[in-house]
Tab-separated table of C-alpha atoms and ligand atoms in Angstrom:
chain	number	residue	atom	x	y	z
A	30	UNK	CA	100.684	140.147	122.800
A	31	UNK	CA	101.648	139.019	119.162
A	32	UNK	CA	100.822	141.274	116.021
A	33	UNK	CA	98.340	139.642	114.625
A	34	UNK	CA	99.032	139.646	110.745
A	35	UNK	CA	96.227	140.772	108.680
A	36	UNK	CA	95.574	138.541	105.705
A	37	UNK	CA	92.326	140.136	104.877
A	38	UNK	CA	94.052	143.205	104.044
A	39	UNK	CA	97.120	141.836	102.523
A	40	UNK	CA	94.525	139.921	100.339
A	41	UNK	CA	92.679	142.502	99.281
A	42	UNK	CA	95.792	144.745	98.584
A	43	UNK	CA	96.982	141.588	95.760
A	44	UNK	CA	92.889	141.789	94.692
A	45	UNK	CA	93.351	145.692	93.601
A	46	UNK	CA	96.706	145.299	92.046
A	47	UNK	CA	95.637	141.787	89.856
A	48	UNK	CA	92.198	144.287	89.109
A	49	UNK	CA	94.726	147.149	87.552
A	50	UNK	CA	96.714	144.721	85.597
A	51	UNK	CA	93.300	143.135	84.207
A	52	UNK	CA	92.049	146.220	83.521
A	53	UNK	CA	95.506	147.320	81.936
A	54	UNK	CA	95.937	144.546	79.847
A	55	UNK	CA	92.070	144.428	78.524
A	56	UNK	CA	93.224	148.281	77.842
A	57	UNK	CA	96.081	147.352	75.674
A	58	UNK	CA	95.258	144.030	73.658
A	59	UNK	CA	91.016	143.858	74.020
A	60	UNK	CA	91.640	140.566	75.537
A	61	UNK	CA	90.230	139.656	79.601
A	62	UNK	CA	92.108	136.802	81.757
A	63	UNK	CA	90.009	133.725	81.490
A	64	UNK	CA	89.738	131.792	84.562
A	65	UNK	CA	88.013	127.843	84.376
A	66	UNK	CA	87.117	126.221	87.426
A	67	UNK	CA	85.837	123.054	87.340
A	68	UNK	CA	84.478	121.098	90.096
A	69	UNK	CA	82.760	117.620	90.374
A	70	UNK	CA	80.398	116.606	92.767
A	71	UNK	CA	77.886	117.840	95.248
A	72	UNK	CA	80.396	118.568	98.201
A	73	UNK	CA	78.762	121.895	100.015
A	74	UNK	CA	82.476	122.983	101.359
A	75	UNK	CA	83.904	122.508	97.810
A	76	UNK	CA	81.050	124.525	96.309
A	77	UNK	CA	81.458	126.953	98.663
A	78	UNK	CA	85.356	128.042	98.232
A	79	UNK	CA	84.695	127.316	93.960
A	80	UNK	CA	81.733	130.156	94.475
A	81	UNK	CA	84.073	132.681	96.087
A	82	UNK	CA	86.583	131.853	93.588
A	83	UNK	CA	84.178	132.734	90.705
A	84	UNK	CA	83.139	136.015	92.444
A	85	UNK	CA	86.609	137.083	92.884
A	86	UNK	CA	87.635	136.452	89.942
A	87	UNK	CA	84.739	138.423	88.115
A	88	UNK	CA	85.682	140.735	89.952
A	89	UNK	CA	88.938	141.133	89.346
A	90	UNK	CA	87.563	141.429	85.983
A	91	UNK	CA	88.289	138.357	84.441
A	92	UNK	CA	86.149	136.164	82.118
A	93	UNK	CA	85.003	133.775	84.910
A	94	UNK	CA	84.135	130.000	83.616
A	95	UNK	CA	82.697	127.297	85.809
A	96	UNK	CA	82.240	123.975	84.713
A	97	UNK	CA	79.908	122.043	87.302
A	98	UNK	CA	79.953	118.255	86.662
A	99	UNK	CA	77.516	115.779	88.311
A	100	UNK	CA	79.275	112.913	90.594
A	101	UNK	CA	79.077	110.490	88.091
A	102	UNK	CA	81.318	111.733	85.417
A	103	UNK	CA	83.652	109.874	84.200
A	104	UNK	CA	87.534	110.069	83.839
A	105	UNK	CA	87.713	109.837	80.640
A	106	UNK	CA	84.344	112.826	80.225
A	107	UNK	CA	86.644	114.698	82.554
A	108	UNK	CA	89.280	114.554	80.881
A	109	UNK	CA	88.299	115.800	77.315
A	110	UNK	CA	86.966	119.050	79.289
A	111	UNK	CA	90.433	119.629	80.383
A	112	UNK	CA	91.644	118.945	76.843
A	113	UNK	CA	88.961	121.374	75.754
A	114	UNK	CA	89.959	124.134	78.140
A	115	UNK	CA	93.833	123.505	77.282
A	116	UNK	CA	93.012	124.289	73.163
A	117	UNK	CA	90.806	126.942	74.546
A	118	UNK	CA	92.797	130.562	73.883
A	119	UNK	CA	90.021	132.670	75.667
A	120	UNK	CA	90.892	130.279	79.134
A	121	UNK	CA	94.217	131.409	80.444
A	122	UNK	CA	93.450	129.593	83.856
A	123	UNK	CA	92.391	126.141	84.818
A	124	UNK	CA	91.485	124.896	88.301
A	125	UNK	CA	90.010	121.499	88.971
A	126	UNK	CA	88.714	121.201	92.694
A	127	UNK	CA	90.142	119.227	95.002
A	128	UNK	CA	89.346	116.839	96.123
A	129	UNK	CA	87.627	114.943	93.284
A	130	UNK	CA	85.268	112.218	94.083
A	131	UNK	CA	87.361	108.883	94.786
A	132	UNK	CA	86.232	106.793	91.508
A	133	UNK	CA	88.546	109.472	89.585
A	134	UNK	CA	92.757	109.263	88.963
A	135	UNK	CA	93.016	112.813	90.540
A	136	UNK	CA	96.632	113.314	89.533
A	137	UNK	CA	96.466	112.399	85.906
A	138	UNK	CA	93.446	115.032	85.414
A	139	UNK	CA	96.236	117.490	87.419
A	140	UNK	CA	99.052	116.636	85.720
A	141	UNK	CA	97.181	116.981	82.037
A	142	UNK	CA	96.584	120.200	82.725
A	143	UNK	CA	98.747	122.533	80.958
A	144	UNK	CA	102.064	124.147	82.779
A	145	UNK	CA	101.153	127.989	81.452
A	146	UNK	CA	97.426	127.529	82.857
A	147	UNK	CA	98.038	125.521	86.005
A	148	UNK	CA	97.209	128.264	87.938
A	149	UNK	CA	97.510	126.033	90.971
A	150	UNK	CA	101.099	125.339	90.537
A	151	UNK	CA	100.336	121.568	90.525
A	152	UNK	CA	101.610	120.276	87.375
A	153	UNK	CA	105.583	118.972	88.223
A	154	UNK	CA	106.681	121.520	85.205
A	155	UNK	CA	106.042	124.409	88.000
A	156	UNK	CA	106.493	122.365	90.906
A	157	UNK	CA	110.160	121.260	89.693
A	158	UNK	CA	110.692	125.091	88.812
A	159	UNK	CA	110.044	125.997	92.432
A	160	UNK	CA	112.350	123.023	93.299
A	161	UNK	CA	115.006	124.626	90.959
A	162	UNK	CA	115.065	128.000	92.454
A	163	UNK	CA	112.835	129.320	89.494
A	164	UNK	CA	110.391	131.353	90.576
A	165	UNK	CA	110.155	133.899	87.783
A	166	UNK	CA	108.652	131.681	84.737
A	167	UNK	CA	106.119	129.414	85.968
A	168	UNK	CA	103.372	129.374	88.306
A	169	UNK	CA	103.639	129.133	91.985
A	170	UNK	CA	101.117	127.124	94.165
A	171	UNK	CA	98.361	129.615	95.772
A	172	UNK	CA	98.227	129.344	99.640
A	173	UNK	CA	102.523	128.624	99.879
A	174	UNK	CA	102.869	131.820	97.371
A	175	UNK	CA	100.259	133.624	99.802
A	176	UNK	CA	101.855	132.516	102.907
A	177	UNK	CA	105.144	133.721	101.982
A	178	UNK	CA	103.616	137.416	100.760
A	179	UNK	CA	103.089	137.468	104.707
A	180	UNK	CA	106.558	135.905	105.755
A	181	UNK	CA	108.034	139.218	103.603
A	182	UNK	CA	105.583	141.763	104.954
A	183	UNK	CA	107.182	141.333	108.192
A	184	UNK	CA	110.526	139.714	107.636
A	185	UNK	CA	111.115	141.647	103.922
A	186	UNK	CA	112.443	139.550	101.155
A	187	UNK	CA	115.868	138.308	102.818
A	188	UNK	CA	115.306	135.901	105.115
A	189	UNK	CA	119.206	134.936	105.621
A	190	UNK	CA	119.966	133.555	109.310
A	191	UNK	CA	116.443	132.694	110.442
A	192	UNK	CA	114.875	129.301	111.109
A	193	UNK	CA	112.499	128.609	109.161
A	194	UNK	CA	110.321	125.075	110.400
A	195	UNK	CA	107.250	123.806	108.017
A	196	UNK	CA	105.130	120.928	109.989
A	197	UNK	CA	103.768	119.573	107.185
A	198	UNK	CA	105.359	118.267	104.177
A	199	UNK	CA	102.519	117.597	101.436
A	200	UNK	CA	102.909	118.702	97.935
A	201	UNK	CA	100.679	120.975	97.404
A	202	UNK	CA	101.807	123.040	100.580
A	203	UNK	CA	104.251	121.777	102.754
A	204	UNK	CA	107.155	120.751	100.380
A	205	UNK	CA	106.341	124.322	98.210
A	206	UNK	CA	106.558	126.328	101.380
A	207	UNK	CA	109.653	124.663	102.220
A	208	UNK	CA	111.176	125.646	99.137
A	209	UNK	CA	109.892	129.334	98.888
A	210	UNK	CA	111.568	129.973	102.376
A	211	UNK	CA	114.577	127.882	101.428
A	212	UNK	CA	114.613	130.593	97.974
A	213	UNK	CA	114.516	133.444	100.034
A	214	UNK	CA	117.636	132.947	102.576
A	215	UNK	CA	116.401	130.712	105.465
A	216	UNK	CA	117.632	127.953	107.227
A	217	UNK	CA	114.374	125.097	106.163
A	218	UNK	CA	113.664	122.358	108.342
A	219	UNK	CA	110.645	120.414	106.895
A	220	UNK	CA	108.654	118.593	109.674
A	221	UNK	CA	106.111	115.984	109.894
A	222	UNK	CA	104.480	113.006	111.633
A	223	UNK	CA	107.759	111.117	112.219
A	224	UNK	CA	109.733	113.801	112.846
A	225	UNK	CA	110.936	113.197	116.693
A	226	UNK	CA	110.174	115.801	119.371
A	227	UNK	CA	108.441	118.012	117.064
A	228	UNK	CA	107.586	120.770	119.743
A	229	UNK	CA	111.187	121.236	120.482
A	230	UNK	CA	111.841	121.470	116.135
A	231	UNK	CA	109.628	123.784	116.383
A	232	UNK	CA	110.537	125.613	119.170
A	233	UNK	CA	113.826	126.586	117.352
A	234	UNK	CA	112.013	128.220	114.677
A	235	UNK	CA	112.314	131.859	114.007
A	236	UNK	CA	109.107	131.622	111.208
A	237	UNK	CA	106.683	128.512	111.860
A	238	UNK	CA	104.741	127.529	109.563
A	239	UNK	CA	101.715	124.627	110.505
A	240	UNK	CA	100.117	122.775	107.786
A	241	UNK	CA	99.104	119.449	109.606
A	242	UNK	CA	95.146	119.872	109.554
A	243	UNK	CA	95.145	118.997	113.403
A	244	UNK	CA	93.104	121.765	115.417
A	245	UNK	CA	95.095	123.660	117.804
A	246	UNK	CA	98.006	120.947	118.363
A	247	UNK	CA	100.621	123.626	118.380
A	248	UNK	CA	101.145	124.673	121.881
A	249	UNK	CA	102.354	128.024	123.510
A	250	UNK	CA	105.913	126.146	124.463
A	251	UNK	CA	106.525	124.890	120.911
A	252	UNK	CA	106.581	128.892	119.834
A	253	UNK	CA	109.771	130.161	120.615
A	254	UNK	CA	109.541	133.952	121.706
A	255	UNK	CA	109.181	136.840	119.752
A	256	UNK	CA	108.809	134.364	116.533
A	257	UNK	CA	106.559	134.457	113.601
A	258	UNK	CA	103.653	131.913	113.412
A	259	UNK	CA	101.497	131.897	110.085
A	260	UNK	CA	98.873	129.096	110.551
A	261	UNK	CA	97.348	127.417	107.220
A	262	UNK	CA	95.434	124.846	109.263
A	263	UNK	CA	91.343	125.620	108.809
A	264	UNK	CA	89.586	122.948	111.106
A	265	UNK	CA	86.095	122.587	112.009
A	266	UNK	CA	85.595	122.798	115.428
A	267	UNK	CA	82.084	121.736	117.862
A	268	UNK	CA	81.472	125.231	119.623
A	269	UNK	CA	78.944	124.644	121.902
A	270	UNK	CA	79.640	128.355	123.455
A	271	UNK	CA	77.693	129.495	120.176
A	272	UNK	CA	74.670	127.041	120.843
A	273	UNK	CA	73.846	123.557	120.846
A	274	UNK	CA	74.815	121.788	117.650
A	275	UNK	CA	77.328	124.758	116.368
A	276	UNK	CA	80.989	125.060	115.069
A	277	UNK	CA	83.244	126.954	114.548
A	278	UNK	CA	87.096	127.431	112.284
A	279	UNK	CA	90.372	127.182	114.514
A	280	UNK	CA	93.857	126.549	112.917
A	281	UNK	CA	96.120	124.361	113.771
A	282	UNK	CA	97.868	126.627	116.210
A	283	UNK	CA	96.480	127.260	119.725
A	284	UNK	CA	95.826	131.048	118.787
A	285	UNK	CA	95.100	132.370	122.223
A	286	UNK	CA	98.450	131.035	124.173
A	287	UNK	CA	100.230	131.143	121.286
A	288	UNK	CA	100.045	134.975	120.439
A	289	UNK	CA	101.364	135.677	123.762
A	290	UNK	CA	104.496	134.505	123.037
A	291	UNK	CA	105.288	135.017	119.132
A	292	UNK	CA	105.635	138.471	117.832
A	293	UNK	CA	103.070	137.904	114.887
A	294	UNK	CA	100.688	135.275	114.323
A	295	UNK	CA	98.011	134.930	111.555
A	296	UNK	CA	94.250	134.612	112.936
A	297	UNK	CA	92.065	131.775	111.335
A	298	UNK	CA	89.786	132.522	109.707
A	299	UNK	CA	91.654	135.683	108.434
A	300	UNK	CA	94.962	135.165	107.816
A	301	UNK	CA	96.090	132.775	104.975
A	302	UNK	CA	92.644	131.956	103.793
A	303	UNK	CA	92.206	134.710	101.601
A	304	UNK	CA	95.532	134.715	100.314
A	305	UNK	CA	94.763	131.743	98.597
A	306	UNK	CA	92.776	133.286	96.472
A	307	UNK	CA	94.136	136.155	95.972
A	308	UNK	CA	97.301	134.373	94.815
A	309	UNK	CA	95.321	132.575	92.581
A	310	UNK	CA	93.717	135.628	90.898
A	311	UNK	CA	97.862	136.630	90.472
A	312	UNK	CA	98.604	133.668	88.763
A	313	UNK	CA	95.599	134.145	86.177
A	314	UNK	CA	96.723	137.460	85.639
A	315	UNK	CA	100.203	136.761	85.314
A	316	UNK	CA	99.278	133.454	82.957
A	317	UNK	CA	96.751	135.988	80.525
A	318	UNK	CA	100.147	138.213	80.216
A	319	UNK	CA	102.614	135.562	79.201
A	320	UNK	CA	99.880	134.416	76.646
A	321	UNK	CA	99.953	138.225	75.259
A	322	UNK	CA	103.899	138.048	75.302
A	323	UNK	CA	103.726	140.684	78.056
A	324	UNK	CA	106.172	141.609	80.980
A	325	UNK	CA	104.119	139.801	83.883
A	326	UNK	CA	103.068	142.188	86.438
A	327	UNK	CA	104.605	140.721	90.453
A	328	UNK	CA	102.837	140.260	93.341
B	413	LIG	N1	90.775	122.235	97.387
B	413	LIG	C1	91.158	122.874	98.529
B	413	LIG	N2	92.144	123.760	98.269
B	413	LIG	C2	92.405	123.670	96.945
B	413	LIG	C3	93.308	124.334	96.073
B	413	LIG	O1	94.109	125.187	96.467
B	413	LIG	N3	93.265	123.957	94.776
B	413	LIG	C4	92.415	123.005	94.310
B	413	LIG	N4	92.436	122.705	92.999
B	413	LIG	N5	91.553	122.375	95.087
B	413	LIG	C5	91.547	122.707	96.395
């Protein structure tokens, strides 16, 4: 049976470092990371994750914003809050929720946001730093950055002669991911729906990571043995074990069959989920230092 990596705990072990370096840097200059999240919309799953997001980040001790705007905002209303929260020197951290509702140009609100606050990583500035091999001086996205924290906790930070395989290749995870593993050492192969006999890709893969958003599709024979699987699918699943009408959150790896061949796996819920945030928490941190002109604290 796999070790089953504990993101909970890895989380929570980022929460009380980002909470000293708050505390430390409120210590030495009076001034508290400021963290803006702004969501639009009435979507109960979006709510939720922007809720936990404001309760971590308070805290962590931050100055924790939220901007809730109705459905029917407009781009342009939108947009002069983000040009409010860029001037903004108490706000060292934006976040607009994704997704927005479909009326809106999603990536010209993300891309106007700027580089030293994008605590999401989105804007190309960071994204092309990542792409560079820079990952000291810009921000990197949340759930790749908190994926890879786990990679190192059991592979350390040189990753040279493994296989690394990503299914997945969007931009706000997949393509990131693909990069952070290619930065530390490994051999990268980025995956996706065209990519031909993907089970046997991924069989080859020393560290597989699955970002597809398809419950369960990878199978115990597409995990080659002793190998490390870190799942960042969360799907909603019928679970009519639990009672009529009920559901429950699988990844997108077959957990059960899988784990008995891979030496560690991530659980879902429980593995990268609260990375995510946690990461995020690092990069508000590490944002309200650079805007001090302080050495950034690492993660
Ligand atoms: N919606 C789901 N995940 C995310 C995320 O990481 N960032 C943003 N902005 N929206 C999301």
């Amino acid at each position: 049976m796999a070790f089953v990596i504990d993101g909970k705990e890895a989380a929570a072990s980022v929460i009380s470092a980002v909470t000293e370096a708050s505390v430390s840097l409120e210590g030495k200059t009076g001034i508290k990371p400021g963290l803006a999240v702004v969501i639009v919309g009435e979507d109960p799953a979006s709510h939720a994750y922007v809720n936990s997001k404001g309760k971590m980040a308070k805290q962590c001790g931050f100055n924790s914003i939220q901007h809730t705007l109705p459905e029917e905002t407009t781009q342009e209303e939108l947009q002069a809050l983000v040009d409010t929260l860029n001037a903004d020197p108490a706000v060292h951290g934006i976040l607009v929720q994704l997704p927005l509702p479909k009326h809106f140009d999603s990536d010209a609100i993300i891309q106007s946001i700027l580089p030293e606050k994008d605590v999401d990583g989105l804007n190309i500035a960071n994204a092309g730093k990542i792409a560079t091999g820079d990952l000291d001086t810009g921000l990197i996205s949340c759930t790749p950055a908190g994926s890879m924290l786990l990679v190192k906790r059991v592979h350390g930070e040189d990753l040279s002669g493994l296989n690394a395989v990503v299914i997945g290749r969007s931009n706000l995870f997949g393509k990131p991911m693909g990069l952070l593993l290619l930065a530390a050492n490994a051999t990268v192969t980025m995956a996706h729906s065209r990519t031909k006999d993907l089970a046997s890709v991924c069989r080859n893969a020393d560290i597989l990571v699955a970002a597809v958003g398809r419950a369960e599709m990878v199978k115990r024979d597409w995990v080659k043995p002793d190998a490390t699987v870190i799942d960042v699918g969360i799907n909603r699943v019928p679970a009519p074990e639990k009672g009529e009408g009920k559901t429950k959150l699988v990844g997108d790896v077959a957990f059960a069959e899988a784990s008995e061949v891979a030496a560690s796996i991530t659980p879902v819920p429980g593995g990268v989920g609260p990375m995510t945030i946690a990461m995020l928490m690092a990069n508000t941190v590490i944002a309200a230092h650079r805007a001090c002109s302080l050495p950034v604290p690492k993660f």
